[in-house]
Amino acid sequence: MNLNNLEKVLEKEPKYRQKQASSAVFVNLIEDWQEATFFSLQLREELNKECPLSISAETLVSKTKDSIKTRISLKDDLQVESVLMLHQDGRNTVCVSCQVGCPLGCQFCATGKMGFKRNLDYFEIIEQVIFFSRYLKKENKRISNIVFMGMGEPFLNYENVLKAIRILNDKEGLSIGARNISISTAGITEGIEKLSEEGLQVNLAVSLHAPNDKLRTEIMPINKRYNIEEILKAVDEYIKITKRKVMFEYLLIKDVNDSDQCAEELVKIMRKPLYFLNLILYNSTGLFKPSSAKRVEEFKKILKKAGVDFSQRYRFGDDIKAACGQFAVLKDENVV
Ligand code: SF4
């Protein structure tokens, strides 16, 4: 799929043609311009040549059938992964990638181990959502939520991520409410500052994963550049401007960040209005192990006692390597 030339192809056409084309792609979810019969045959052929709509992808479905992972091939033969999560309450969330690989090299993350290949352009981000929109259309369902928690750091590809969000949010297109879109950052403070000025109602999440700089630097090298104090300062400013809640994500990794002492340090960070903590059970990527159920309960007990506002995220797609930190390790034998 490549819509970069769409405006150019339609520039000699009346203005309403652009609207018709957008509606065909984002609302009717056509997979071939020949379906757009309101265009002349010649125009449809040119559109198919210059702006192909086909998406080349492999798909995996988890045993529980509640998560579907796709690996999309891009124009330069690189590949990018995204996941659709089907929640029991009816929400259908797509976890999208914004880069091929990631330059931040977090120790617990398979994507980080891949290194960084390149930024995705905004249509390559949207393509992931379109893929799953087409998938769900067959079941008369639609995507309700988007999370930028796949491969890559969104604030290192800020312009493309924001452009994609504005298109995803467009009422005349996919119409995904800004409040249903979340951006997760490892703490790039310039991105947090910029986002606060956008006037968008999107949600901000910060990957914290450690309650002090020493431990955070060990597992997230980016902490050397943006330490916890700087991140919290940017978050406080963001909250002051937007009045929006901020989610802090914390992976529970066995014998790394799951001690009572870590929980107590975390309590001190989290005791602020509009700070919300999301505990995530770690999914093994070979390097670290998840915390035991008993340890998780003990960790939670300390948070509860201190009155920390938190939840524990349901684990999707572990068997198809579609869970947090597992992108980039797709197993070919499960491809359907
Ligand atoms: S956890 Fe996120 S920021 Fe860290 S390496 Fe993985 S994709 Fe990059």
mmCIF file of N, CA, C and O in Angstrom, residues 10-85:
data_model
loop_
_atom_site.group_PDB
_atom_site.id
_atom_site.type_symbol
_atom_site.label_atom_id
_atom_site.label_comp_id
_atom_site.label_asym_id
_atom_site.label_seq_id
_atom_site.Cartn_x
_atom_site.Cartn_y
_atom_site.Cartn_z
ATOM 1 N N LEU A 10 -4.496 12.967 -8.176
ATOM 2 C CA LEU A 10 -5.822 13.592 -8.249
ATOM 3 C C LEU A 10 -5.765 15.114 -8.442
ATOM 4 O O LEU A 10 -6.804 15.772 -8.459
ATOM 5 N N GLU A 11 -4.570 15.657 -8.608
ATOM 6 C CA GLU A 11 -4.476 17.129 -8.611
ATOM 7 C C GLU A 11 -5.223 17.799 -9.774
ATOM 8 O O GLU A 11 -5.702 18.918 -9.628
ATOM 9 N N LYS A 12 -5.368 17.079 -10.895
ATOM 10 C CA LYS A 12 -6.090 17.710 -12.021
ATOM 11 C C LYS A 12 -7.595 17.443 -11.956
ATOM 12 O O LYS A 12 -8.373 17.944 -12.745
ATOM 13 N N GLU A 13 -8.018 16.622 -11.010
ATOM 14 C CA GLU A 13 -9.433 16.276 -10.853
ATOM 15 C C GLU A 13 -10.139 17.324 -9.989
ATOM 16 O O GLU A 13 -9.480 18.041 -9.223
ATOM 17 N N PRO A 14 -11.468 17.417 -10.082
ATOM 18 C CA PRO A 14 -12.180 18.327 -9.173
ATOM 19 C C PRO A 14 -11.896 17.940 -7.710
ATOM 20 O O PRO A 14 -11.635 16.767 -7.415
ATOM 21 N N LYS A 15 -11.985 18.940 -6.828
ATOM 22 C CA LYS A 15 -11.622 18.744 -5.402
ATOM 23 C C LYS A 15 -12.356 17.585 -4.737
ATOM 24 O O LYS A 15 -11.795 16.852 -3.926
ATOM 25 N N TYR A 16 -13.656 17.429 -5.084
ATOM 26 C CA TYR A 16 -14.439 16.399 -4.378
ATOM 27 C C TYR A 16 -13.915 14.982 -4.642
ATOM 28 O O TYR A 16 -14.214 14.053 -3.902
ATOM 29 N N ARG A 17 -13.107 14.827 -5.677
ATOM 30 C CA ARG A 17 -12.530 13.501 -5.973
ATOM 31 C C ARG A 17 -11.618 13.022 -4.835
ATOM 32 O O ARG A 17 -11.550 11.841 -4.530
ATOM 33 N N GLN A 18 -10.893 13.984 -4.240
ATOM 34 C CA GLN A 18 -10.001 13.658 -3.117
ATOM 35 C C GLN A 18 -10.825 13.079 -1.952
ATOM 36 O O GLN A 18 -10.449 12.085 -1.343
ATOM 37 N N LYS A 19 -11.965 13.710 -1.692
ATOM 38 C CA LYS A 19 -12.854 13.248 -0.613
ATOM 39 C C LYS A 19 -13.377 11.853 -0.918
ATOM 40 O O LYS A 19 -13.448 10.981 -0.053
ATOM 41 N N GLN A 20 -13.768 11.669 -2.194
ATOM 42 C CA GLN A 20 -14.286 10.355 -2.598
ATOM 43 C C GLN A 20 -13.221 9.272 -2.404
ATOM 44 O O GLN A 20 -13.512 8.176 -1.939
ATOM 45 N N ALA A 21 -11.982 9.641 -2.763
ATOM 46 C CA ALA A 21 -10.890 8.670 -2.645
ATOM 47 C C ALA A 21 -10.637 8.318 -1.176
ATOM 48 O O ALA A 21 -10.514 7.143 -0.818
ATOM 49 N N SER A 22 -10.601 9.345 -0.312
ATOM 50 C CA SER A 22 -10.376 9.100 1.122
ATOM 51 C C SER A 22 -11.475 8.231 1.699
ATOM 52 O O SER A 22 -11.220 7.292 2.456
ATOM 53 N N SER A 23 -12.691 8.557 1.334
ATOM 54 C CA SER A 23 -13.822 7.792 1.849
ATOM 55 C C SER A 23 -13.762 6.331 1.384
ATOM 56 O O SER A 23 -14.043 5.410 2.151
ATOM 57 N N ALA A 24 -13.344 6.138 0.127
ATOM 58 C CA ALA A 24 -13.233 4.764 -0.392
ATOM 59 C C ALA A 24 -12.179 3.973 0.384
ATOM 60 O O ALA A 24 -12.394 2.803 0.729
ATOM 61 N N VAL A 25 -11.056 4.627 0.711
ATOM 62 C CA VAL A 25 -9.951 3.927 1.389
ATOM 63 C C VAL A 25 -10.237 3.745 2.880
ATOM 64 O O VAL A 25 -10.049 2.656 3.434
ATOM 65 N N PHE A 26 -10.703 4.817 3.546
ATOM 66 C CA PHE A 26 -10.810 4.773 5.005
ATOM 67 C C PHE A 26 -12.192 4.352 5.525
ATOM 68 O O PHE A 26 -12.306 3.863 6.637
ATOM 69 N N VAL A 27 -13.239 4.592 4.752
ATOM 70 C CA VAL A 27 -14.577 4.229 5.239
ATOM 71 C C VAL A 27 -15.030 2.917 4.599
ATOM 72 O O VAL A 27 -15.387 1.964 5.279
ATOM 73 N N ASN A 28 -14.971 2.868 3.272
ATOM 74 C CA ASN A 28 -15.395 1.623 2.602
ATOM 75 C C ASN A 28 -14.311 0.554 2.620
ATOM 76 O O ASN A 28 -14.575 -0.601 2.309
ATOM 77 N N LEU A 29 -13.095 0.965 2.959
ATOM 78 C CA LEU A 29 -11.966 0.035 3.101
ATOM 79 C C LEU A 29 -11.734 -0.811 1.850
ATOM 80 O O LEU A 29 -11.508 -2.023 1.930
ATOM 81 N N ILE A 30 -11.814 -0.171 0.691
ATOM 82 C CA ILE A 30 -11.578 -0.900 -0.562
ATOM 83 C C ILE A 30 -10.135 -1.413 -0.614
ATOM 84 O O ILE A 30 -9.232 -0.822 -0.030
ATOM 85 N N GLU A 31 -9.957 -2.528 -1.309
ATOM 86 C CA GLU A 31 -8.615 -3.130 -1.388
ATOM 87 C C GLU A 31 -8.033 -3.019 -2.793
ATOM 88 O O GLU A 31 -6.912 -3.438 -3.063
ATOM 89 N N ASP A 32 -8.842 -2.463 -3.705
ATOM 90 C CA ASP A 32 -8.416 -2.314 -5.110
ATOM 91 C C ASP A 32 -9.197 -1.122 -5.663
ATOM 92 O O ASP A 32 -10.407 -1.001 -5.422
ATOM 93 N N TRP A 33 -8.507 -0.224 -6.382
ATOM 94 C CA TRP A 33 -9.198 0.970 -6.892
ATOM 95 C C TRP A 33 -10.299 0.611 -7.878
ATOM 96 O O TRP A 33 -11.193 1.429 -8.142
ATOM 97 N N GLN A 34 -10.266 -0.599 -8.444
ATOM 98 C CA GLN A 34 -11.347 -0.993 -9.362
ATOM 99 C C GLN A 34 -12.703 -1.005 -8.654
ATOM 100 O O GLN A 34 -13.750 -0.926 -9.284
ATOM 101 N N GLU A 35 -12.678 -1.118 -7.315
ATOM 102 C CA GLU A 35 -13.945 -1.085 -6.555
ATOM 103 C C GLU A 35 -14.532 0.330 -6.527
ATOM 104 O O GLU A 35 -15.712 0.502 -6.236
ATOM 105 N N ALA A 36 -13.708 1.341 -6.823
ATOM 106 C CA ALA A 36 -14.185 2.734 -6.788
ATOM 107 C C ALA A 36 -14.792 3.080 -8.146
ATOM 108 O O ALA A 36 -14.224 3.849 -8.937
ATOM 109 N N THR A 37 -15.963 2.544 -8.399
ATOM 110 C CA THR A 37 -16.540 2.645 -9.747
ATOM 111 C C THR A 37 -17.001 4.065 -10.106
ATOM 112 O O THR A 37 -17.332 4.335 -11.257
ATOM 113 N N PHE A 38 -17.021 4.963 -9.112
ATOM 114 C CA PHE A 38 -17.366 6.357 -9.417
ATOM 115 C C PHE A 38 -16.214 7.069 -10.123
ATOM 116 O O PHE A 38 -16.356 8.191 -10.582
ATOM 117 N N PHE A 39 -15.026 6.450 -10.192
ATOM 118 C CA PHE A 39 -13.906 6.997 -10.962
ATOM 119 C C PHE A 39 -13.889 6.355 -12.351
ATOM 120 O O PHE A 39 -14.340 5.209 -12.514
ATOM 121 N N SER A 40 -13.339 7.079 -13.317
ATOM 122 C CA SER A 40 -13.247 6.502 -14.667
ATOM 123 C C SER A 40 -12.281 5.314 -14.650
ATOM 124 O O SER A 40 -11.413 5.220 -13.769
ATOM 125 N N LEU A 41 -12.432 4.442 -15.625
ATOM 126 C CA LEU A 41 -11.559 3.262 -15.703
ATOM 127 C C LEU A 41 -10.088 3.682 -15.777
ATOM 128 O O LEU A 41 -9.222 3.126 -15.097
ATOM 129 N N GLN A 42 -9.850 4.742 -16.557
ATOM 130 C CA GLN A 42 -8.471 5.222 -16.724
ATOM 131 C C GLN A 42 -7.882 5.700 -15.381
ATOM 132 O O GLN A 42 -6.747 5.376 -15.034
ATOM 133 N N LEU A 43 -8.703 6.441 -14.628
ATOM 134 C CA LEU A 43 -8.238 6.942 -13.331
ATOM 135 C C LEU A 43 -8.005 5.778 -12.353
ATOM 136 O O LEU A 43 -7.013 5.740 -11.613
ATOM 137 N N ARG A 44 -8.908 4.795 -12.379
ATOM 138 C CA ARG A 44 -8.750 3.639 -11.482
ATOM 139 C C ARG A 44 -7.449 2.904 -11.794
ATOM 140 O O ARG A 44 -6.726 2.492 -10.898
ATOM 141 N N GLU A 45 -7.166 2.798 -13.081
ATOM 142 C CA GLU A 45 -5.930 2.093 -13.466
ATOM 143 C C GLU A 45 -4.694 2.871 -13.017
ATOM 144 O O GLU A 45 -3.732 2.303 -12.510
ATOM 145 N N GLU A 46 -4.772 4.192 -13.181
ATOM 146 C CA GLU A 46 -3.639 5.021 -12.754
ATOM 147 C C GLU A 46 -3.460 4.952 -11.226
ATOM 148 O O GLU A 46 -2.338 4.844 -10.718
ATOM 149 N N LEU A 47 -4.594 4.991 -10.524
ATOM 150 C CA LEU A 47 -4.520 4.903 -9.056
ATOM 151 C C LEU A 47 -3.929 3.561 -8.623
ATOM 152 O O LEU A 47 -3.097 3.492 -7.711
ATOM 153 N N ASN A 48 -4.343 2.506 -9.278
ATOM 154 C CA ASN A 48 -3.785 1.191 -8.919
ATOM 155 C C ASN A 48 -2.278 1.131 -9.151
ATOM 156 O O ASN A 48 -1.559 0.491 -8.404
ATOM 157 N N LYS A 49 -1.839 1.853 -10.186
ATOM 158 C CA LYS A 49 -0.412 1.841 -10.503
ATOM 159 C C LYS A 49 0.383 2.741 -9.528
ATOM 160 O O LYS A 49 1.403 2.340 -8.983
ATOM 161 N N GLU A 50 -0.155 3.944 -9.283
ATOM 162 C CA GLU A 50 0.585 4.932 -8.478
ATOM 163 C C GLU A 50 0.320 4.826 -6.976
ATOM 164 O O GLU A 50 1.161 5.211 -6.173
ATOM 165 N N CYS A 51 -0.858 4.349 -6.635
ATOM 166 C CA CYS A 51 -1.247 4.308 -5.204
ATOM 167 C C CYS A 51 -1.847 2.937 -4.876
ATOM 168 O O CYS A 51 -3.043 2.844 -4.563
ATOM 169 N N PRO A 52 -1.063 1.882 -4.961
ATOM 170 C CA PRO A 52 -1.627 0.553 -4.724
ATOM 171 C C PRO A 52 -2.213 0.410 -3.312
ATOM 172 O O PRO A 52 -1.689 1.012 -2.368
ATOM 173 N N LEU A 53 -3.281 -0.363 -3.213
ATOM 174 C CA LEU A 53 -3.961 -0.517 -1.919
ATOM 175 C C LEU A 53 -3.733 -1.884 -1.277
ATOM 176 O O LEU A 53 -4.164 -2.125 -0.153
ATOM 177 N N SER A 54 -3.082 -2.774 -2.024
ATOM 178 C CA SER A 54 -2.906 -4.114 -1.458
ATOM 179 C C SER A 54 -1.862 -4.080 -0.344
ATOM 180 O O SER A 54 -0.896 -3.310 -0.390
ATOM 181 N N ILE A 55 -2.084 -4.895 0.678
ATOM 182 C CA ILE A 55 -1.161 -4.958 1.818
ATOM 183 C C ILE A 55 -0.596 -6.371 1.872
ATOM 184 O O ILE A 55 -1.344 -7.349 1.931
ATOM 185 N N SER A 56 0.714 -6.450 1.827
ATOM 186 C CA SER A 56 1.357 -7.761 1.857
ATOM 187 C C SER A 56 1.699 -8.098 3.306
ATOM 188 O O SER A 56 2.514 -7.424 3.935
ATOM 189 N N ALA A 57 1.009 -9.119 3.836
ATOM 190 C CA ALA A 57 1.185 -9.390 5.268
ATOM 191 C C ALA A 57 1.005 -10.867 5.594
ATOM 192 O O ALA A 57 0.294 -11.583 4.896
ATOM 193 N N GLU A 58 1.659 -11.282 6.665
ATOM 194 C CA GLU A 58 1.438 -12.611 7.236
ATOM 195 C C GLU A 58 0.732 -12.411 8.569
ATOM 196 O O GLU A 58 1.009 -11.441 9.277
ATOM 197 N N THR A 59 -0.150 -13.349 8.890
ATOM 198 C CA THR A 59 -0.955 -13.147 10.091
ATOM 199 C C THR A 59 -0.905 -14.367 11.007
ATOM 200 O O THR A 59 -0.915 -15.500 10.535
ATOM 201 N N LEU A 60 -0.871 -14.102 12.296
ATOM 202 C CA LEU A 60 -0.880 -15.167 13.308
ATOM 203 C C LEU A 60 -2.038 -14.929 14.263
ATOM 204 O O LEU A 60 -2.245 -13.791 14.684
ATOM 205 N N VAL A 61 -2.753 -16.000 14.625
ATOM 206 C CA VAL A 61 -3.850 -15.849 15.587
ATOM 207 C C VAL A 61 -3.470 -16.605 16.857
ATOM 208 O O VAL A 61 -2.996 -17.741 16.789
ATOM 209 N N SER A 62 -3.678 -15.993 18.016
ATOM 210 C CA SER A 62 -3.311 -16.660 19.273
ATOM 211 C C SER A 62 -4.284 -17.805 19.556
ATOM 212 O O SER A 62 -5.399 -17.827 19.038
ATOM 213 N N LYS A 63 -3.864 -18.738 20.409
ATOM 214 C CA LYS A 63 -4.721 -19.893 20.741
ATOM 215 C C LYS A 63 -6.040 -19.428 21.344
ATOM 216 O O LYS A 63 -7.083 -20.004 21.098
ATOM 217 N N THR A 64 -5.984 -18.373 22.132
ATOM 218 C CA THR A 64 -7.195 -17.869 22.779
ATOM 219 C C THR A 64 -8.067 -17.052 21.815
ATOM 220 O O THR A 64 -9.154 -16.613 22.181
ATOM 221 N N LYS A 65 -7.582 -16.855 20.609
ATOM 222 C CA LYS A 65 -8.297 -16.123 19.540
ATOM 223 C C LYS A 65 -8.554 -14.652 19.878
ATOM 224 O O LYS A 65 -9.339 -13.983 19.227
ATOM 225 N N ASP A 66 -7.938 -14.158 20.924
ATOM 226 C CA ASP A 66 -8.208 -12.763 21.275
ATOM 227 C C ASP A 66 -7.102 -11.815 20.837
ATOM 228 O O ASP A 66 -7.161 -10.623 21.093
ATOM 229 N N SER A 67 -6.068 -12.361 20.209
ATOM 230 C CA SER A 67 -5.080 -11.444 19.636
ATOM 231 C C SER A 67 -4.559 -11.971 18.308
ATOM 232 O O SER A 67 -4.389 -13.180 18.119
ATOM 233 N N ILE A 68 -4.383 -11.035 17.403
ATOM 234 C CA ILE A 68 -3.954 -11.369 16.042
ATOM 235 C C ILE A 68 -2.758 -10.487 15.736
ATOM 236 O O ILE A 68 -2.811 -9.269 15.901
ATOM 237 N N LYS A 69 -1.697 -11.145 15.320
ATOM 238 C CA LYS A 69 -0.485 -10.379 15.020
ATOM 239 C C LYS A 69 -0.236 -10.403 13.517
ATOM 240 O O LYS A 69 -0.444 -11.431 12.871
ATOM 241 N N THR A 70 0.183 -9.277 12.977
ATOM 242 C CA THR A 70 0.496 -9.249 11.558
ATOM 243 C C THR A 70 1.917 -8.737 11.343
ATOM 244 O O THR A 70 2.431 -7.937 12.124
ATOM 245 N N ARG A 71 2.529 -9.254 10.295
ATOM 246 C CA ARG A 71 3.855 -8.769 9.890
ATOM 247 C C ARG A 71 3.688 -8.243 8.471
ATOM 248 O O ARG A 71 3.483 -9.010 7.532
ATOM 249 N N ILE A 72 3.767 -6.928 8.341
ATOM 250 C CA ILE A 72 3.527 -6.283 7.042
ATOM 251 C C ILE A 72 4.857 -6.023 6.345
ATOM 252 O O ILE A 72 5.809 -5.522 6.968
ATOM 253 N N SER A 73 4.901 -6.370 5.051
ATOM 254 C CA SER A 73 6.113 -6.085 4.268
ATOM 255 C C SER A 73 6.010 -4.688 3.687
ATOM 256 O O SER A 73 4.986 -4.324 3.093
ATOM 257 N N LEU A 74 7.065 -3.910 3.843
ATOM 258 C CA LEU A 74 7.073 -2.523 3.370
ATOM 259 C C LEU A 74 7.714 -2.434 1.996
ATOM 260 O O LEU A 74 8.285 -3.410 1.502
ATOM 261 N N LYS A 75 7.651 -1.227 1.407
ATOM 262 C CA LYS A 75 8.111 -1.060 0.018
ATOM 263 C C LYS A 75 9.602 -1.397 -0.174
ATOM 264 O O LYS A 75 10.017 -1.791 -1.247
ATOM 265 N N ASP A 76 10.397 -1.266 0.905
ATOM 266 C CA ASP A 76 11.823 -1.582 0.799
ATOM 267 C C ASP A 76 12.149 -2.958 1.368
ATOM 268 O O ASP A 76 13.278 -3.239 1.752
ATOM 269 N N ASP A 77 11.093 -3.809 1.454
ATOM 270 C CA ASP A 77 11.229 -5.189 1.926
ATOM 271 C C ASP A 77 11.533 -5.331 3.415
ATOM 272 O O ASP A 77 11.742 -6.432 3.901
ATOM 273 N N LEU A 78 11.557 -4.214 4.146
ATOM 274 C CA LEU A 78 11.625 -4.328 5.605
ATOM 275 C C LEU A 78 10.237 -4.752 6.083
ATOM 276 O O LEU A 78 9.258 -4.638 5.339
ATOM 277 N N GLN A 79 10.166 -5.217 7.299
ATOM 278 C CA GLN A 79 8.874 -5.662 7.813
ATOM 279 C C GLN A 79 8.571 -5.001 9.150
ATOM 280 O O GLN A 79 9.491 -4.673 9.905
ATOM 281 N N VAL A 80 7.284 -4.857 9.404
ATOM 282 C CA VAL A 80 6.872 -4.214 10.641
ATOM 283 C C VAL A 80 5.712 -5.022 11.240
ATOM 284 O O VAL A 80 4.932 -5.614 10.509
ATOM 285 N N GLU A 81 5.676 -5.070 12.558
ATOM 286 C CA GLU A 81 4.659 -5.900 13.208
ATOM 287 C C GLU A 81 3.652 -5.055 13.977
ATOM 288 O O GLU A 81 3.996 -4.021 14.532
ATOM 289 N N SER A 82 2.412 -5.533 14.002
ATOM 290 C CA SER A 82 1.371 -4.900 14.810
ATOM 291 C C SER A 82 0.409 -5.970 15.292
ATOM 292 O O SER A 82 0.359 -7.064 14.728
ATOM 293 N N VAL A 83 -0.361 -5.618 16.309
ATOM 294 C CA VAL A 83 -1.243 -6.607 16.934
ATOM 295 C C VAL A 83 -2.631 -6.025 17.132
ATOM 296 O O VAL A 83 -2.780 -4.869 17.511
ATOM 297 N N LEU A 84 -3.627 -6.874 16.870
ATOM 298 C CA LEU A 84 -5.012 -6.511 17.181
ATOM 299 C C LEU A 84 -5.411 -7.279 18.434
ATOM 300 O O LEU A 84 -5.233 -8.503 18.501
ATOM 301 N N MET A 85 -5.930 -6.570 19.430
ATOM 302 C CA MET A 85 -6.383 -7.222 20.659
ATOM 303 C C MET A 85 -7.897 -7.082 20.776
ATOM 304 O O MET A 85 -8.419 -5.961 20.718
#
